[in-house]
């Protein structure tokens, strides 16, 4: 008994603030290790992009041409959209809109169809990357509000496919389309004629796959969301339209950047702090990677030989390893068959997660909202994406005979 009483104060002292310095040191060290581990897990795409860009710098020393790698218009549009979406989140706009969708469509099949096709058609107007940045949060909030987050992976994958394939119908729907449309001096009618069949087949495929979702009732487990501020919603909506119009060269992108930044500083300065700057840095790293790859003679010769054999097949293959935008820039220098290349770099956005920067956006978003489930997501992603790619590759060969 006396031993317990004598030992007790010592034990209490150590536990209540008298902890041994070594224990504190270990605790801090462990926290630091966990923080570093979390950073690497949450920023794996950024790290890979930076490493890839860094490796190419050994083959192409830094010079003045590096400044030409960066598409400032794309980066500006991306920054503005991310900032406006953050402002929308602050007023819980997406939560409210998701609640409206769930209550109106009433079953999971219709909800998934609505989420996927709003992304599909949205990508025609605002480009695939912007469509995902806008509508992925909407998908997550919609599924969360009815307690059916198990469909998050499937819905995100289908939204990703919808964004990549919906954007292929218009010259501004995908970044690679803008480049090829300008590089080959295509007319609008010719562009639509080339992409009409792949677009139509993609629409049917997406609809068919989404119909496999069971029409289970979607019971909202929360109260109806309060509508966000009408005037703020209108203001942010106007800023979003302004961000999208930068793509159309309605006015210089730097004026658009200034207008959006100034407006958000007045309306909600915190939205500027919540921008995903890691994503912007990822884009910059890939610009450096693709720019350097295009300047390495061995790479040019190797890819030039492949693209001469079959522009469609090797265009798709290149996308799987260096993404569709760099593939479009690189391969356009080695073929006059722009119709096949155009189809290739659009359907080639399917497949691996790095085949399209849009897919990286989806992967990053999923990692944030569903931590610890990335492996399962990637498995489903690869299965569905390559199934779509196989069908659309066959469509591409048929399209080559008809165009």
Coordinates of C-alpha atoms in Angstrom, one line a residue:
X1 CA 0.0 0.0 0.0
X2 CA 2.8 2.4 0.9
X3 CA 4.6 1.5 -2.3
X4 CA 1.5 2.5 -4.3
X5 CA 1.1 5.7 -2.4
X6 CA 4.8 6.5 -2.8
X7 CA 4.7 5.7 -6.5
X8 CA 1.6 7.5 -7.2
X9 CA 2.8 11.1 -7.0
X10 CA 5.7 10.3 -9.4
X11 CA 3.3 8.7 -11.9
X12 CA 0.9 11.6 -11.7
X13 CA 3.7 14.0 -12.0
X14 CA 4.9 12.4 -15.2
X15 CA 1.5 12.1 -16.7
X16 CA 0.2 15.6 -15.8
X17 CA 2.9 17.7 -17.3
X18 CA 6.0 16.2 -15.8
X19 CA 6.6 14.0 -18.8
X20 CA 10.1 12.9 -19.4
X21 CA 11.9 15.1 -22.0
X22 CA 12.7 12.0 -24.1
X23 CA 9.0 11.2 -24.3
X24 CA 8.2 14.7 -25.5
X25 CA 11.0 14.5 -28.0
X26 CA 9.7 11.2 -29.3
X27 CA 6.1 12.6 -29.5
X28 CA 7.3 15.6 -31.5
X29 CA 9.4 13.5 -33.7
X30 CA 6.5 11.2 -34.4
X31 CA 4.2 14.1 -35.1
X32 CA 6.7 15.5 -37.6
X33 CA 7.0 12.1 -39.3
X34 CA 3.2 11.8 -39.6
X35 CA 3.0 15.3 -41.0
X36 CA 5.7 14.5 -43.6
X37 CA 4.0 11.2 -44.4
X38 CA 0.7 13.0 -44.9
X39 CA 2.3 15.6 -47.2
X40 CA 3.7 12.9 -49.4
X41 CA 0.5 11.0 -49.6
X42 CA -1.6 14.0 -50.3
X43 CA 0.8 15.5 -52.8
X44 CA 2.0 12.5 -54.7
X45 CA 0.9 13.9 -58.1
X46 CA 2.7 17.1 -57.5
X47 CA 5.8 15.3 -56.4
X48 CA 5.8 13.1 -59.5
X49 CA 5.3 16.1 -61.7
X50 CA 8.2 18.0 -60.1
X51 CA 10.5 15.0 -60.3
X52 CA 9.6 14.4 -64.0
X53 CA 10.2 18.1 -64.8
X54 CA 13.4 18.1 -62.8
X55 CA 14.8 15.0 -64.7
X56 CA 14.1 16.6 -68.1
X57 CA 16.1 19.7 -67.0
X58 CA 19.3 17.6 -67.0
X59 CA 18.8 16.9 -70.7
X60 CA 17.6 20.5 -71.5
X61 CA 19.4 23.1 -69.5
X62 CA 17.4 26.0 -68.3
X63 CA 17.3 28.8 -70.9
X64 CA 15.1 31.6 -72.2
X65 CA 12.9 29.1 -74.1
X66 CA 11.6 27.9 -70.7
X67 CA 9.5 31.0 -70.5
X68 CA 7.6 30.0 -73.5
X69 CA 6.5 26.7 -71.9
X70 CA 3.9 28.2 -69.6
X71 CA 0.4 28.8 -71.0
X72 CA -0.4 31.8 -68.9
X73 CA -3.9 32.0 -70.2
X74 CA -4.7 28.5 -69.0
X75 CA -3.0 29.1 -65.6
X76 CA -4.9 32.3 -65.2
X77 CA -8.3 30.7 -66.0
X78 CA -7.5 27.9 -63.7
X79 CA -6.6 30.2 -60.8
X80 CA -9.7 32.3 -61.3
X81 CA -11.9 29.3 -61.4
X82 CA -10.4 27.7 -58.3
X83 CA -10.8 31.0 -56.4
X84 CA -14.4 31.5 -57.5
X85 CA -15.2 27.8 -56.6
X86 CA -13.7 28.4 -53.2
X87 CA -15.9 31.4 -52.7
X88 CA -19.0 29.4 -53.7
X89 CA -18.0 26.8 -51.1
X90 CA -17.8 29.5 -48.4
X91 CA -21.4 30.3 -48.9
X92 CA -22.3 26.6 -49.1
X93 CA -23.6 27.0 -52.6
X94 CA -22.7 23.5 -53.8
X95 CA -24.2 21.9 -50.7
X96 CA -27.5 23.7 -51.4
X97 CA -27.4 22.8 -55.1
X98 CA -26.6 19.2 -54.3
X99 CA -29.5 19.1 -51.9
X100 CA -31.9 20.5 -54.6
X101 CA -30.7 17.8 -57.0
X102 CA -31.2 15.0 -54.5
X103 CA -34.7 16.1 -53.5
X104 CA -35.8 16.6 -57.1
X105 CA -34.4 13.3 -58.7
X106 CA -35.3 11.1 -55.8
X107 CA -33.3 8.0 -56.7
X108 CA -29.6 7.2 -57.0
X109 CA -29.6 6.4 -60.7
X110 CA -31.2 9.7 -61.7
X111 CA -28.9 11.6 -59.3
X112 CA -25.8 10.0 -60.8
X113 CA -27.0 10.6 -64.3
X114 CA -27.7 14.3 -63.4
X115 CA -24.2 14.7 -61.9
X116 CA -22.4 13.0 -64.8
X117 CA -24.2 14.7 -67.6
X118 CA -24.0 18.2 -66.1
X119 CA -20.3 17.6 -66.2
X120 CA -20.5 16.2 -69.7
X121 CA -22.2 19.2 -71.2
X122 CA -20.5 21.6 -68.9
X123 CA -17.1 20.6 -70.3
X124 CA -18.1 21.8 -73.8
X125 CA -18.4 25.3 -72.5
X126 CA -15.9 25.6 -69.7
X127 CA -13.2 23.0 -70.7
X128 CA -12.8 19.6 -69.0
X129 CA -10.5 20.8 -66.2
X130 CA -12.8 23.6 -65.2
X131 CA -15.9 21.4 -65.4
X132 CA -14.4 18.9 -62.9
X133 CA -13.2 21.6 -60.5
X134 CA -16.8 22.9 -60.6
X135 CA -18.8 19.7 -60.5
X136 CA -16.8 17.2 -58.5
X137 CA -17.6 19.1 -55.2
X138 CA -21.3 19.1 -56.3
X139 CA -21.1 15.3 -56.8
X140 CA -19.6 14.7 -53.4
X141 CA -22.1 16.9 -51.5
X142 CA -25.0 15.3 -53.4
X143 CA -24.0 11.8 -52.3
X144 CA -23.1 12.9 -48.8
X145 CA -26.5 14.6 -48.3
X146 CA -28.4 11.3 -48.9
X147 CA -25.9 9.1 -47.0
X148 CA -24.7 7.2 -50.1
X149 CA -21.0 8.0 -50.2
X150 CA -20.3 4.4 -51.4
X151 CA -21.0 5.6 -54.9
X152 CA -18.4 8.4 -54.7
X153 CA -15.7 6.5 -56.6
X154 CA -18.0 5.4 -59.4
X155 CA -19.5 8.9 -59.7
X156 CA -16.1 10.6 -59.7
X157 CA -14.8 8.2 -62.4
X158 CA -17.8 8.8 -64.6
X159 CA -17.7 12.5 -64.1
X160 CA -14.0 12.4 -65.1
X161 CA -14.8 10.4 -68.3
X162 CA -17.7 12.7 -69.0
X163 CA -15.4 15.8 -68.7
X164 CA -12.8 14.3 -71.0
X165 CA -15.2 13.0 -73.7
X166 CA -17.8 15.8 -73.5
X167 CA -15.1 18.4 -74.1
X168 CA -14.0 16.8 -77.3
X169 CA -16.9 18.2 -79.4
X170 CA -15.8 21.8 -79.2
X171 CA -12.4 23.5 -80.0
X172 CA -12.3 25.0 -76.5
X173 CA -13.6 21.9 -74.7
X174 CA -10.2 20.4 -74.2
X175 CA -6.8 22.3 -74.1
X176 CA -5.3 20.0 -76.8
X177 CA -8.2 20.9 -79.1
X178 CA -7.4 24.6 -78.9
X179 CA -3.8 23.9 -79.8
X180 CA -4.6 21.5 -82.8
X181 CA -7.4 23.7 -84.0
X182 CA -5.0 26.6 -84.3
X183 CA -1.9 24.6 -85.4
X184 CA -3.6 22.9 -88.4
X185 CA -5.8 25.9 -89.2
X186 CA -9.0 23.8 -89.1
X187 CA -12.4 25.2 -89.8
X188 CA -15.2 24.8 -87.3
X189 CA -17.3 22.6 -89.6
X190 CA -14.4 20.3 -90.3
X191 CA -13.6 20.1 -86.6
X192 CA -17.2 19.1 -85.7
X193 CA -17.3 16.6 -88.6
X194 CA -14.2 14.8 -87.2
X195 CA -15.4 14.6 -83.7
X196 CA -19.2 14.0 -84.2
X197 CA -19.1 10.2 -84.3
X198 CA -16.7 9.7 -81.3
X199 CA -18.8 12.2 -79.3
X200 CA -22.0 10.4 -80.1
X201 CA -20.6 7.0 -79.2
X202 CA -19.2 8.4 -76.0
X203 CA -22.6 9.8 -75.0
X204 CA -24.3 6.4 -75.5
X205 CA -21.5 4.6 -73.6
X206 CA -21.7 6.9 -70.6
X207 CA -25.5 6.7 -70.5
X208 CA -25.4 2.9 -70.7
X209 CA -22.9 2.5 -67.9
X210 CA -24.8 4.9 -65.6
X211 CA -28.0 3.0 -66.1
X212 CA -26.4 0.1 -64.2
X213 CA -26.7 2.1 -61.0
X214 CA -29.7 0.7 -59.1
X215 CA -32.6 3.1 -58.8
X216 CA -32.6 2.9 -55.0
X217 CA -34.6 5.6 -53.3
X218 CA -32.5 8.6 -52.3
X219 CA -33.8 9.7 -48.9
X220 CA -32.4 12.9 -47.8
X221 CA -31.1 12.4 -44.2
X222 CA -30.7 16.1 -43.5
X223 CA -33.0 19.1 -43.4
X224 CA -33.4 21.1 -46.6
X225 CA -30.4 23.4 -47.0
X226 CA -30.9 27.1 -46.6
X227 CA -30.5 28.9 -49.9
X228 CA -27.2 30.9 -50.1
X229 CA -27.1 34.6 -50.3
X230 CA -28.7 35.5 -53.7
X231 CA -26.6 38.5 -54.3
X232 CA -23.3 36.7 -53.5
X233 CA -24.4 33.8 -55.7
X234 CA -25.1 36.2 -58.5
X235 CA -21.7 38.0 -58.0
X236 CA -19.7 34.8 -57.9
X237 CA -21.7 33.5 -60.9
X238 CA -20.6 36.6 -62.8
X239 CA -17.0 36.1 -61.8
X240 CA -17.2 32.5 -62.9
X241 CA -18.5 33.5 -66.3
X242 CA -15.7 36.1 -66.5
X243 CA -13.2 33.3 -65.7
X244 CA -14.5 31.1 -68.5
X245 CA -14.6 34.0 -71.0
X246 CA -10.8 34.3 -70.7
X247 CA -10.6 31.1 -72.7
X248 CA -12.5 32.7 -75.6
X249 CA -10.1 35.7 -75.7
X250 CA -13.0 38.1 -75.1
X251 CA -10.5 40.3 -73.3
X252 CA -6.9 39.9 -72.2
X253 CA -6.4 37.2 -69.5
X254 CA -4.4 39.6 -67.2
X255 CA -7.4 42.0 -67.0
X256 CA -9.6 39.0 -66.1
X257 CA -7.2 38.0 -63.4
X258 CA -7.1 41.5 -62.0
X259 CA -10.9 41.8 -62.0
X260 CA -11.5 38.4 -60.3
X261 CA -8.8 39.0 -57.7
X262 CA -9.9 42.5 -56.9
X263 CA -13.6 41.4 -56.6
X264 CA -12.8 38.5 -54.3
X265 CA -10.5 40.6 -52.1
X266 CA -13.6 42.8 -51.4
X267 CA -16.2 40.0 -51.2
X268 CA -14.3 37.1 -49.7
X269 CA -10.5 37.4 -49.4
X270 CA -10.3 34.0 -47.7
X271 CA -11.2 32.3 -51.0
X272 CA -7.9 33.5 -52.4
X273 CA -6.1 31.7 -49.6
X274 CA -8.0 28.5 -50.2
X275 CA -7.0 28.2 -53.9
X276 CA -5.3 24.8 -54.6
X277 CA -1.9 26.3 -55.3
X278 CA -0.5 22.7 -55.4
X279 CA -2.6 22.1 -58.5
X280 CA -1.3 25.2 -60.2
X281 CA 2.3 24.1 -59.5
X282 CA 1.5 20.7 -60.9
X283 CA 0.4 22.3 -64.1
X284 CA 3.6 24.3 -64.2
X285 CA 5.7 21.2 -63.7
X286 CA 3.9 19.4 -66.6
X287 CA 4.4 22.4 -68.8
X288 CA 8.2 22.2 -68.2
X289 CA 8.1 18.4 -68.7
X290 CA 6.3 18.6 -72.0
X291 CA 8.3 21.5 -73.2
X292 CA 11.6 19.8 -72.5
X293 CA 10.5 16.5 -74.0
X294 CA 9.7 18.2 -77.3
X295 CA 13.3 19.5 -77.4
X296 CA 15.1 16.2 -76.8
X297 CA 16.2 14.9 -80.2
X298 CA 16.1 11.2 -79.3
X299 CA 12.5 11.6 -78.1
X300 CA 11.5 13.4 -81.2
X301 CA 13.0 10.8 -83.5
X302 CA 11.5 7.9 -81.5
X303 CA 8.0 9.4 -81.4
X304 CA 8.3 10.6 -85.0
X305 CA 8.9 7.0 -86.2
X306 CA 5.9 5.7 -84.2
X307 CA 3.4 8.3 -85.3
X308 CA 4.2 7.7 -88.9
X309 CA 3.1 4.1 -88.6
X310 CA -0.3 4.7 -87.0
X311 CA -1.2 8.2 -85.8
X312 CA -4.4 7.1 -83.9
X313 CA -2.9 4.1 -82.0
X314 CA 0.4 5.7 -81.1
X315 CA -1.3 9.0 -80.3
X316 CA -3.4 7.2 -77.7
X317 CA -0.3 5.3 -76.5
X318 CA 1.7 8.5 -76.0
X319 CA -1.2 10.0 -73.9
X320 CA -0.9 7.1 -71.5
X321 CA 2.7 8.1 -70.6
X322 CA 3.0 11.9 -71.1
X323 CA -0.6 13.1 -71.0
X324 CA -2.8 14.2 -73.9
X325 CA -1.8 17.9 -74.0
X326 CA 1.9 17.3 -74.3
X327 CA 1.2 14.5 -76.8
X328 CA -0.8 16.9 -79.0
X329 CA 2.0 19.4 -79.0
X330 CA 4.8 16.9 -79.5
X331 CA 3.1 14.6 -82.2
X332 CA 1.7 17.4 -84.3
X333 CA 5.2 18.1 -85.5
X334 CA 5.4 14.6 -87.1
X335 CA 2.1 14.0 -88.9
X336 CA -0.2 15.7 -91.3
X337 CA -3.0 13.3 -90.4
X338 CA -4.6 15.8 -88.0
X339 CA -8.0 14.1 -88.0
X340 CA -6.5 10.9 -86.5
X341 CA -4.3 12.8 -84.1
X342 CA -7.3 15.0 -82.9
X343 CA -9.3 11.9 -82.1
X344 CA -6.3 10.2 -80.5
X345 CA -5.5 12.9 -78.0
X346 CA -9.2 13.2 -77.0
X347 CA -10.0 9.6 -76.4
X348 CA -6.4 9.1 -75.2
X349 CA -7.3 11.1 -72.2
X350 CA -8.9 7.9 -70.9
X351 CA -6.7 5.1 -69.6
X352 CA -4.1 5.8 -66.9
X353 CA -4.5 8.6 -64.4
X354 CA -1.7 10.6 -66.1
X355 CA -3.3 10.4 -69.5
X356 CA -5.1 13.6 -68.8
X357 CA -4.5 16.4 -66.4
X358 CA -8.3 16.3 -65.8
X359 CA -7.8 12.8 -64.4
X360 CA -5.2 14.1 -62.0
X361 CA -7.6 16.7 -60.8
X362 CA -10.2 14.0 -60.1
X363 CA -7.6 11.7 -58.3
X364 CA -6.5 14.6 -56.1
X365 CA -10.0 15.5 -55.2
X366 CA -10.9 11.9 -54.4
X367 CA -7.9 11.5 -52.2
X368 CA -9.0 14.5 -50.2
X369 CA -12.7 13.5 -49.7
X370 CA -12.1 9.7 -49.3
X371 CA -8.6 9.3 -47.6
X372 CA -7.4 5.7 -47.5
X373 CA -9.4 4.5 -50.4
X374 CA -7.1 5.5 -53.3
X375 CA -6.1 1.9 -54.3
X376 CA -9.7 0.8 -54.7
X377 CA -10.4 3.9 -56.7
X378 CA -7.5 3.4 -59.1
X379 CA -8.5 -0.2 -59.7
X380 CA -12.1 0.9 -60.7
X381 CA -10.7 3.8 -62.6
X382 CA -8.4 1.7 -64.8
X383 CA -11.1 -1.0 -65.4
X384 CA -13.8 1.5 -66.6
X385 CA -11.4 3.8 -68.4
X386 CA -9.7 1.1 -70.5
X387 CA -13.1 -0.4 -71.3
X388 CA -14.2 2.9 -72.7
X389 CA -10.9 3.4 -74.5
X390 CA -11.1 0.1 -76.3
X391 CA -14.6 0.9 -77.7
X392 CA -13.7 4.4 -78.7
X393 CA -10.4 3.3 -80.3
X394 CA -12.5 1.0 -82.6
X395 CA -14.8 4.0 -83.2
X396 CA -11.7 6.1 -84.1
X397 CA -10.7 3.6 -86.9
X398 CA -14.3 3.6 -88.2
X399 CA -14.3 7.4 -88.1
X400 CA -11.1 7.5 -90.1
X401 CA -12.8 5.7 -93.0
X402 CA -15.8 8.0 -92.9
X403 CA -14.2 11.4 -92.6

